[in-house]
Tab-separated table of C-alpha atoms and ligand atoms in Angstrom:
chain	number	residue	atom	x	y	z
M	1	MET	CA	4.898	-20.090	1.364
M	2	ILE	CA	5.924	-19.155	-2.179
M	3	LYS	CA	3.083	-18.317	-4.519
M	4	LYS	CA	3.200	-20.356	-7.690
M	5	ILE	CA	4.314	-18.213	-10.611
M	6	GLY	CA	2.030	-18.174	-13.659
M	7	ARG	CA	3.459	-18.890	-17.133
M	8	ASN	CA	2.970	-15.277	-18.145
M	9	ASP	CA	4.175	-13.701	-14.918
M	10	LEU	CA	7.610	-12.172	-14.692
M	11	CYS	CA	10.363	-14.662	-13.907
M	12	TRP	CA	11.747	-14.784	-10.364
M	13	CYS	CA	15.311	-14.196	-11.619
M	14	GLN	CA	14.583	-10.512	-12.339
M	15	SER	CA	15.477	-10.849	-16.001
M	16	GLY	CA	12.268	-8.960	-16.822
M	17	ARG	CA	11.197	-11.847	-19.063
M	18	LYS	CA	8.074	-13.970	-18.786
M	19	TYR	CA	8.452	-17.040	-16.620
M	20	LYS	CA	7.595	-19.435	-19.483
M	21	ALA	CA	10.382	-17.949	-21.626
M	22	CYS	CA	12.881	-17.868	-18.772
M	23	HIS	CA	13.175	-20.258	-15.807
M	24	MET	CA	10.006	-22.335	-16.171
M	25	ALA	CA	11.668	-25.360	-17.783
M	26	PHE	CA	14.559	-24.901	-15.342
M	27	ASP	CA	12.200	-25.172	-12.372
M	28	GLU	CA	10.593	-28.298	-13.837
M	29	LYS	CA	14.012	-29.876	-14.194
M	30	LEU	CA	14.887	-28.997	-10.591
M	31	THR	CA	11.633	-30.518	-9.387
M	32	GLN	CA	12.637	-33.767	-11.105
M	33	CYS	CA	15.987	-33.631	-9.301
M	34	LYS	CA	14.237	-33.002	-6.007
M	35	ASP	CA	11.968	-35.979	-6.617
M	36	LYS	CA	15.088	-38.130	-6.968
M	37	GLY	CA	16.084	-36.994	-3.480
M	38	TYR	CA	18.771	-34.539	-4.578
M	39	LYS	CA	19.381	-31.313	-2.698
M	40	ILE	CA	18.505	-28.377	-4.921
M	41	PRO	CA	20.092	-24.927	-4.944
M	42	SER	CA	18.237	-21.931	-3.544
M	43	ARG	CA	17.188	-19.234	-6.017
M	44	LYS	CA	19.794	-16.956	-4.503
M	45	MET	CA	22.475	-19.218	-5.959
M	46	ILE	CA	21.158	-18.781	-9.511
M	47	LYS	CA	22.516	-15.820	-11.466
M	48	ASN	CA	20.646	-14.254	-14.375
M	49	GLN	CA	22.274	-13.221	-17.655
M	50	GLU	CA	23.061	-9.699	-16.542
M	51	GLN	CA	24.732	-10.949	-13.387
M	52	LEU	CA	26.736	-13.558	-15.305
M	53	ASP	CA	27.911	-10.839	-17.694
M	54	GLY	CA	28.987	-8.748	-14.700
M	55	ILE	CA	30.903	-11.584	-13.074
M	56	ARG	CA	32.583	-12.369	-16.416
M	57	GLU	CA	33.804	-8.749	-16.627
M	58	SER	CA	35.069	-8.942	-13.061
M	59	GLY	CA	36.871	-12.158	-13.982
M	60	LYS	CA	38.669	-10.386	-16.824
M	61	VAL	CA	40.128	-7.868	-14.386
M	62	ASN	CA	40.985	-10.672	-11.963
M	63	ILE	CA	42.895	-12.535	-14.679
M	64	ALA	CA	44.658	-9.430	-15.959
M	65	VAL	CA	45.920	-8.785	-12.430
M	66	LEU	CA	47.137	-12.366	-12.060
M	67	ASP	CA	48.827	-12.188	-15.469
M	68	TYR	CA	50.633	-9.070	-14.309
M	69	VAL	CA	51.810	-10.836	-11.160
M	70	ALA	CA	52.947	-13.804	-13.290
M	71	GLU	CA	55.132	-11.509	-15.386
M	72	HIS	CA	56.805	-9.867	-12.417
M	73	ILE	CA	57.027	-12.354	-9.566
M	74	GLN	CA	60.605	-13.348	-8.803
M	75	VAL	CA	63.066	-14.584	-6.226
M	76	GLY	CA	64.198	-11.813	-3.859
M	77	MET	CA	60.885	-9.971	-3.994
M	78	SER	CA	58.856	-9.545	-0.799
M	79	THR	CA	55.253	-10.674	-0.665
M	80	GLU	CA	54.428	-7.048	0.189
M	81	GLU	CA	55.559	-6.203	-3.343
M	82	ILE	CA	53.064	-8.710	-4.735
M	83	ASP	CA	50.409	-7.038	-2.606
M	84	ARG	CA	51.324	-3.657	-4.057
M	85	MET	CA	51.152	-4.994	-7.615
M	86	VAL	CA	47.709	-6.463	-6.991
M	87	TYR	CA	46.433	-3.304	-5.322
M	88	GLU	CA	47.740	-0.952	-8.003
M	89	LYS	CA	46.795	-3.061	-11.017
M	90	THR	CA	43.293	-3.730	-9.697
M	91	LEU	CA	42.698	-0.007	-9.176
M	92	GLU	CA	44.123	0.747	-12.599
M	93	TYR	CA	41.405	-1.493	-14.060
M	94	ASN	CA	38.792	0.321	-11.918
M	95	GLY	CA	38.386	-2.670	-9.636
M	96	ILE	CA	38.716	-3.135	-5.888
M	97	PRO	CA	40.721	-5.946	-4.294
M	98	ALA	CA	38.053	-7.966	-2.468
M	99	PRO	CA	40.288	-9.171	0.399
M	100	LEU	CA	41.204	-5.643	1.550
M	101	ASN	CA	39.349	-5.076	4.846
M	102	PHE	CA	37.270	-8.206	4.283
M	103	GLU	CA	36.401	-9.292	7.819
M	104	GLY	CA	39.439	-7.345	8.956
M	105	TYR	CA	41.907	-8.854	6.479
M	106	PRO	CA	44.699	-6.266	6.179
M	107	LYS	CA	45.969	-6.747	2.605
M	108	SER	CA	44.799	-6.940	-1.032
M	109	VAL	CA	45.845	-10.512	-1.800
M	110	CYS	CA	46.776	-13.787	-0.115
M	111	THR	CA	50.292	-15.135	-0.695
M	112	SER	CA	50.865	-18.624	0.694
M	113	ILE	CA	54.318	-20.170	0.489
M	114	ASN	CA	55.307	-23.870	0.763
M	115	GLU	CA	53.657	-25.285	3.925
M	116	GLU	CA	51.237	-22.370	4.074
M	117	VAL	CA	47.917	-23.763	2.890
M	118	CYS	CA	46.088	-20.482	2.337
M	119	HIS	CA	45.490	-16.942	3.602
M	120	GLY	CA	49.168	-16.038	3.886
M	121	ILE	CA	49.372	-12.305	4.629
M	122	PRO	CA	51.839	-10.340	2.491
M	123	SER	CA	54.689	-8.726	4.414
M	124	LYS	CA	57.834	-6.767	3.660
M	125	ASP	CA	59.672	-9.308	5.812
M	126	ILE	CA	58.678	-12.337	3.733
M	127	ILE	CA	61.129	-12.679	0.857
M	128	LEU	CA	60.567	-15.151	-1.969
M	129	LYS	CA	63.379	-17.706	-2.128
M	130	ASP	CA	64.757	-19.995	-4.787
M	131	GLY	CA	62.827	-23.271	-4.590
M	132	ASP	CA	59.627	-21.778	-3.112
M	133	ILE	CA	56.183	-22.650	-4.371
M	134	VAL	CA	53.796	-19.739	-3.904
M	135	ASN	CA	50.055	-19.453	-4.216
M	136	VAL	CA	48.823	-15.980	-5.180
M	137	ASP	CA	45.086	-15.720	-4.557
M	138	VAL	CA	43.457	-12.731	-6.219
M	139	SER	CA	39.837	-11.758	-5.630
M	140	THR	CA	38.310	-8.825	-7.457
M	141	ILE	CA	35.295	-6.575	-7.154
M	142	TYR	CA	34.404	-4.874	-10.423
M	143	LYS	CA	31.177	-2.882	-10.764
M	144	ASP	CA	29.931	-4.692	-7.658
M	145	TYR	CA	30.598	-8.180	-9.052
M	146	PHE	CA	33.055	-10.581	-7.445
M	147	SER	CA	35.510	-13.021	-9.000
M	148	ASP	CA	38.162	-15.164	-7.394
M	149	SER	CA	41.080	-17.145	-8.759
M	150	SER	CA	44.538	-18.232	-7.761
M	151	ARG	CA	47.661	-19.727	-9.289
M	152	MET	CA	50.817	-21.384	-8.103
M	153	PHE	CA	54.214	-20.014	-9.021
M	154	CYS	CA	57.358	-22.140	-8.858
M	155	LEU	CA	60.393	-19.981	-8.172
M	156	GLY	CA	63.839	-20.953	-9.365
M	157	LYS	CA	64.887	-24.527	-8.840
M	158	VAL	CA	61.938	-26.258	-7.189
M	159	SER	CA	62.311	-29.825	-5.908
M	160	PRO	CA	60.753	-32.475	-8.171
M	161	GLU	CA	58.220	-33.494	-5.541
M	162	LYS	CA	57.018	-29.925	-4.990
M	163	GLN	CA	56.876	-29.370	-8.749
M	164	LYS	CA	54.794	-32.514	-9.150
M	165	LEU	CA	52.463	-31.452	-6.340
M	166	VAL	CA	51.879	-28.135	-8.114
M	167	ASP	CA	51.322	-29.797	-11.502
M	168	ASP	CA	49.048	-32.487	-10.101
M	169	THR	CA	46.965	-29.920	-8.203
M	170	LYS	CA	46.421	-28.115	-11.497
M	171	LYS	CA	45.370	-31.425	-13.066
M	172	ALA	CA	42.940	-31.909	-10.183
M	173	ILE	CA	41.242	-28.609	-11.076
M	174	GLU	CA	40.997	-29.605	-14.731
M	175	LEU	CA	39.491	-32.923	-13.725
M	176	GLY	CA	37.042	-31.172	-11.405
M	177	LEU	CA	35.976	-28.858	-14.228
M	178	SER	CA	35.157	-31.842	-16.439
M	179	TYR	CA	32.619	-32.905	-13.784
M	180	VAL	CA	30.770	-29.590	-13.836
M	181	LYS	CA	27.607	-30.638	-15.639
M	182	PRO	CA	24.102	-29.289	-15.179
M	183	TRP	CA	21.668	-31.408	-13.139
M	184	HIS	CA	24.478	-33.431	-11.571
M	185	ARG	CA	25.381	-33.059	-7.920
M	186	ILE	CA	28.364	-30.930	-6.963
M	187	GLY	CA	29.668	-33.854	-4.898
M	188	GLU	CA	30.528	-35.639	-8.145
M	189	MET	CA	33.012	-32.865	-8.888
M	190	GLY	CA	34.386	-32.738	-5.344
M	191	ASN	CA	34.714	-36.482	-5.088
M	192	ALA	CA	36.552	-36.708	-8.426
M	193	ILE	CA	39.184	-34.314	-7.079
M	194	TYR	CA	39.395	-36.222	-3.824
M	195	GLU	CA	39.905	-39.587	-5.524
M	196	PHE	CA	42.468	-38.132	-7.921
M	197	ALA	CA	44.471	-36.635	-5.057
M	198	ARG	CA	44.312	-39.834	-3.031
M	199	GLU	CA	45.367	-42.018	-5.970
M	200	HIS	CA	48.431	-39.812	-6.370
M	201	GLY	CA	49.319	-40.165	-2.701
M	202	TYR	CA	48.214	-36.738	-1.520
M	203	SER	CA	45.700	-35.572	1.055
M	204	VAL	CA	43.036	-32.908	0.682
M	205	VAL	CA	42.234	-30.150	3.187
M	206	ARG	CA	38.743	-30.666	4.594
M	207	GLU	CA	37.999	-27.583	6.622
M	208	VAL	CA	38.534	-24.972	3.913
M	209	GLY	CA	36.945	-25.229	0.493
M	210	GLY	CA	35.282	-23.413	-2.349
M	211	HIS	CA	32.210	-21.239	-2.320
M	212	GLY	CA	29.567	-19.584	-4.362
M	213	VAL	CA	30.755	-16.189	-5.623
M	214	GLY	CA	29.550	-13.276	-7.731
M	215	ILE	CA	27.132	-11.014	-5.899
M	216	GLU	CA	29.133	-11.419	-2.713
M	217	PHE	CA	32.659	-12.651	-2.001
M	218	HIS	CA	31.585	-15.843	-0.280
M	219	GLU	CA	28.146	-17.257	-0.987
M	220	GLU	CA	26.438	-20.596	-0.599
M	221	PRO	CA	27.184	-23.374	-1.291
M	222	PHE	CA	30.320	-24.491	0.526
M	223	VAL	CA	32.249	-26.576	-2.008
M	224	SER	CA	34.048	-29.584	-0.578
M	225	TYR	CA	36.768	-31.638	-2.287
M	226	CYS	CA	36.520	-34.592	0.012
M	227	CYS	CA	32.931	-35.688	-0.080
M	228	PRO	CA	30.889	-38.581	-1.428
M	229	LYS	CA	29.751	-38.465	-5.059
M	230	GLU	CA	26.155	-38.533	-3.889
M	231	SER	CA	26.439	-35.339	-1.833
M	232	GLY	CA	25.917	-31.637	-2.351
M	233	VAL	CA	23.440	-29.524	-4.235
M	234	VAL	CA	22.518	-30.033	-7.864
M	235	MET	CA	24.623	-27.900	-10.201
M	236	ALA	CA	22.054	-25.819	-12.047
M	237	PRO	CA	22.721	-23.435	-14.950
M	238	GLY	CA	23.426	-19.970	-13.570
M	239	MET	CA	25.267	-21.165	-10.491
M	240	VAL	CA	28.731	-19.668	-10.031
M	241	PHE	CA	31.258	-21.142	-7.622
M	242	THR	CA	34.955	-21.694	-7.126
M	243	ILE	CA	36.948	-24.878	-7.510
M	244	GLU	CA	39.956	-24.386	-5.256
M	245	PRO	CA	41.210	-27.570	-3.622
M	246	MET	CA	44.140	-27.377	-1.251
M	247	ILE	CA	46.217	-30.504	-1.768
M	248	ASN	CA	48.934	-31.546	0.667
M	249	LEU	CA	52.037	-33.614	0.133
M	250	GLY	CA	51.709	-34.993	3.650
M	251	ARG	CA	48.713	-35.256	5.927
M	252	SER	CA	45.501	-33.282	5.605
M	253	ASP	CA	45.577	-31.733	9.089
M	254	ILE	CA	45.931	-27.975	9.289
M	255	VAL	CA	46.660	-25.388	11.944
M	256	MET	CA	45.811	-21.709	12.077
M	257	ASP	CA	48.293	-18.983	12.940
M	258	ASP	CA	47.092	-17.788	16.327
M	259	GLU	CA	49.000	-14.514	16.043
M	260	ASN	CA	47.517	-13.175	12.836
M	261	GLY	CA	44.284	-15.201	12.948
M	262	TRP	CA	44.358	-15.871	9.196
M	263	THR	CA	47.207	-17.950	7.877
M	264	ILE	CA	46.648	-21.681	7.685
M	265	TYR	CA	49.567	-24.136	7.631
M	266	THR	CA	49.891	-27.871	7.246
M	267	GLU	CA	50.284	-29.337	10.712
M	268	ASP	CA	53.131	-31.610	9.583
M	269	GLY	CA	54.997	-28.763	7.849
M	270	MET	CA	54.832	-30.464	4.442
M	271	PRO	CA	54.092	-28.406	1.308
M	272	SER	CA	50.585	-27.627	0.113
M	273	ALA	CA	49.377	-26.429	-3.280
M	274	GLN	CA	46.201	-24.763	-4.525
M	275	TRP	CA	44.812	-23.444	-7.778
M	276	GLU	CA	41.463	-21.717	-8.014
M	277	VAL	CA	38.977	-21.136	-10.794
M	278	THR	CA	35.646	-19.291	-10.790
M	279	VAL	CA	33.245	-21.350	-12.876
M	280	ALA	CA	29.656	-20.908	-14.053
M	281	VAL	CA	27.357	-23.833	-14.727
M	282	THR	CA	25.776	-23.542	-18.194
M	283	GLU	CA	23.085	-25.491	-20.084
M	284	GLU	CA	25.840	-27.393	-21.887
M	285	GLY	CA	28.433	-27.748	-19.141
M	286	TYR	CA	30.510	-24.943	-17.735
M	287	GLU	CA	32.196	-21.646	-18.483
M	288	LYS	CA	35.386	-20.511	-16.770
M	289	LEU	CA	34.798	-16.950	-15.582
M	290	ALA	CA	38.184	-16.472	-13.942
M	291	TYR	CA	41.086	-18.808	-14.575
X	301	MF3	N1	40.476	-15.795	-1.897
X	301	MF3	C1	40.123	-16.534	-0.723
X	301	MF3	C2	39.120	-17.579	-1.122
X	301	MF3	O1	39.304	-18.188	-2.088
X	301	MF3	C3	39.541	-15.601	0.267
X	301	MF3	C4	40.353	-15.306	1.395
X	301	MF3	S1	39.569	-14.250	2.462
X	301	MF3	C5	40.738	-13.104	2.694
X	301	MF3	O2	38.126	-17.809	-0.518
X	301	MF3	F1	40.234	-12.180	3.407
X	301	MF3	F2	41.755	-13.705	3.281
X	301	MF3	F3	41.115	-12.653	1.542
X	302	CO	CO1	37.843	-18.556	-3.168
């Protein structure tokens, strides 16, 4: 049982402000959503201003690291070298690579090539080749705040269909962002990506998706990109989550590497692409915190 907060009590978000000047109108709005039958986010999913500022700073480090990778990635390099760049640059900015030792993950970044969907583990034996498409997924802890974003890199002469997959997956993210609007359900965003991918002849990975992020690496909610419009929690200002669809040229089915327990591949061996953005819901729409 939660005691009702008085107008002049301190707000539940720990801003130190009075409830009436902070989240009172917000709670009224959420109650209206709930009355319409929408699922509403838990308070844990709502970040206050200080937390948003922290995640934004973390996102700046995350992006600087990705920019550094973008400048240096090239054919002939091993994915271990990408790992080293991410590790060293992140530390240089006083951050910590979030993947390192996360649930036993052995490296600082995920590098997923061609038919690898996600969670490719960098190795000195994996050499980037002409024609590869590579996802570099960087997640950063900075002053205890988490951010998460990834990009695709097209190396050398990439086939037109792989190039188009990469470009269309980026468009899918942009489309998804345009559906991030307060008081709408997150399924509207996920479904828009799903329909876009389908219309372009692709499939979308179902089992792996986005997530809340900021105070921890992976928070609620799970963010699906193949769901009905009418599903998911209401996007409320202060929520922070990732948009990171994995879009396949062939079928949506995936398999997990049973030797390393991490890497996920397309079952049919066809290429897969992914971009990732960390986004905050605002009163007006959204703010990209890492992209
Ligand atoms: N960056 C990945 C994500 O977007 C996280 C992978 S977990 C790791 O969720 F341990 F493999 F890094
Ligand atoms: Co993520």
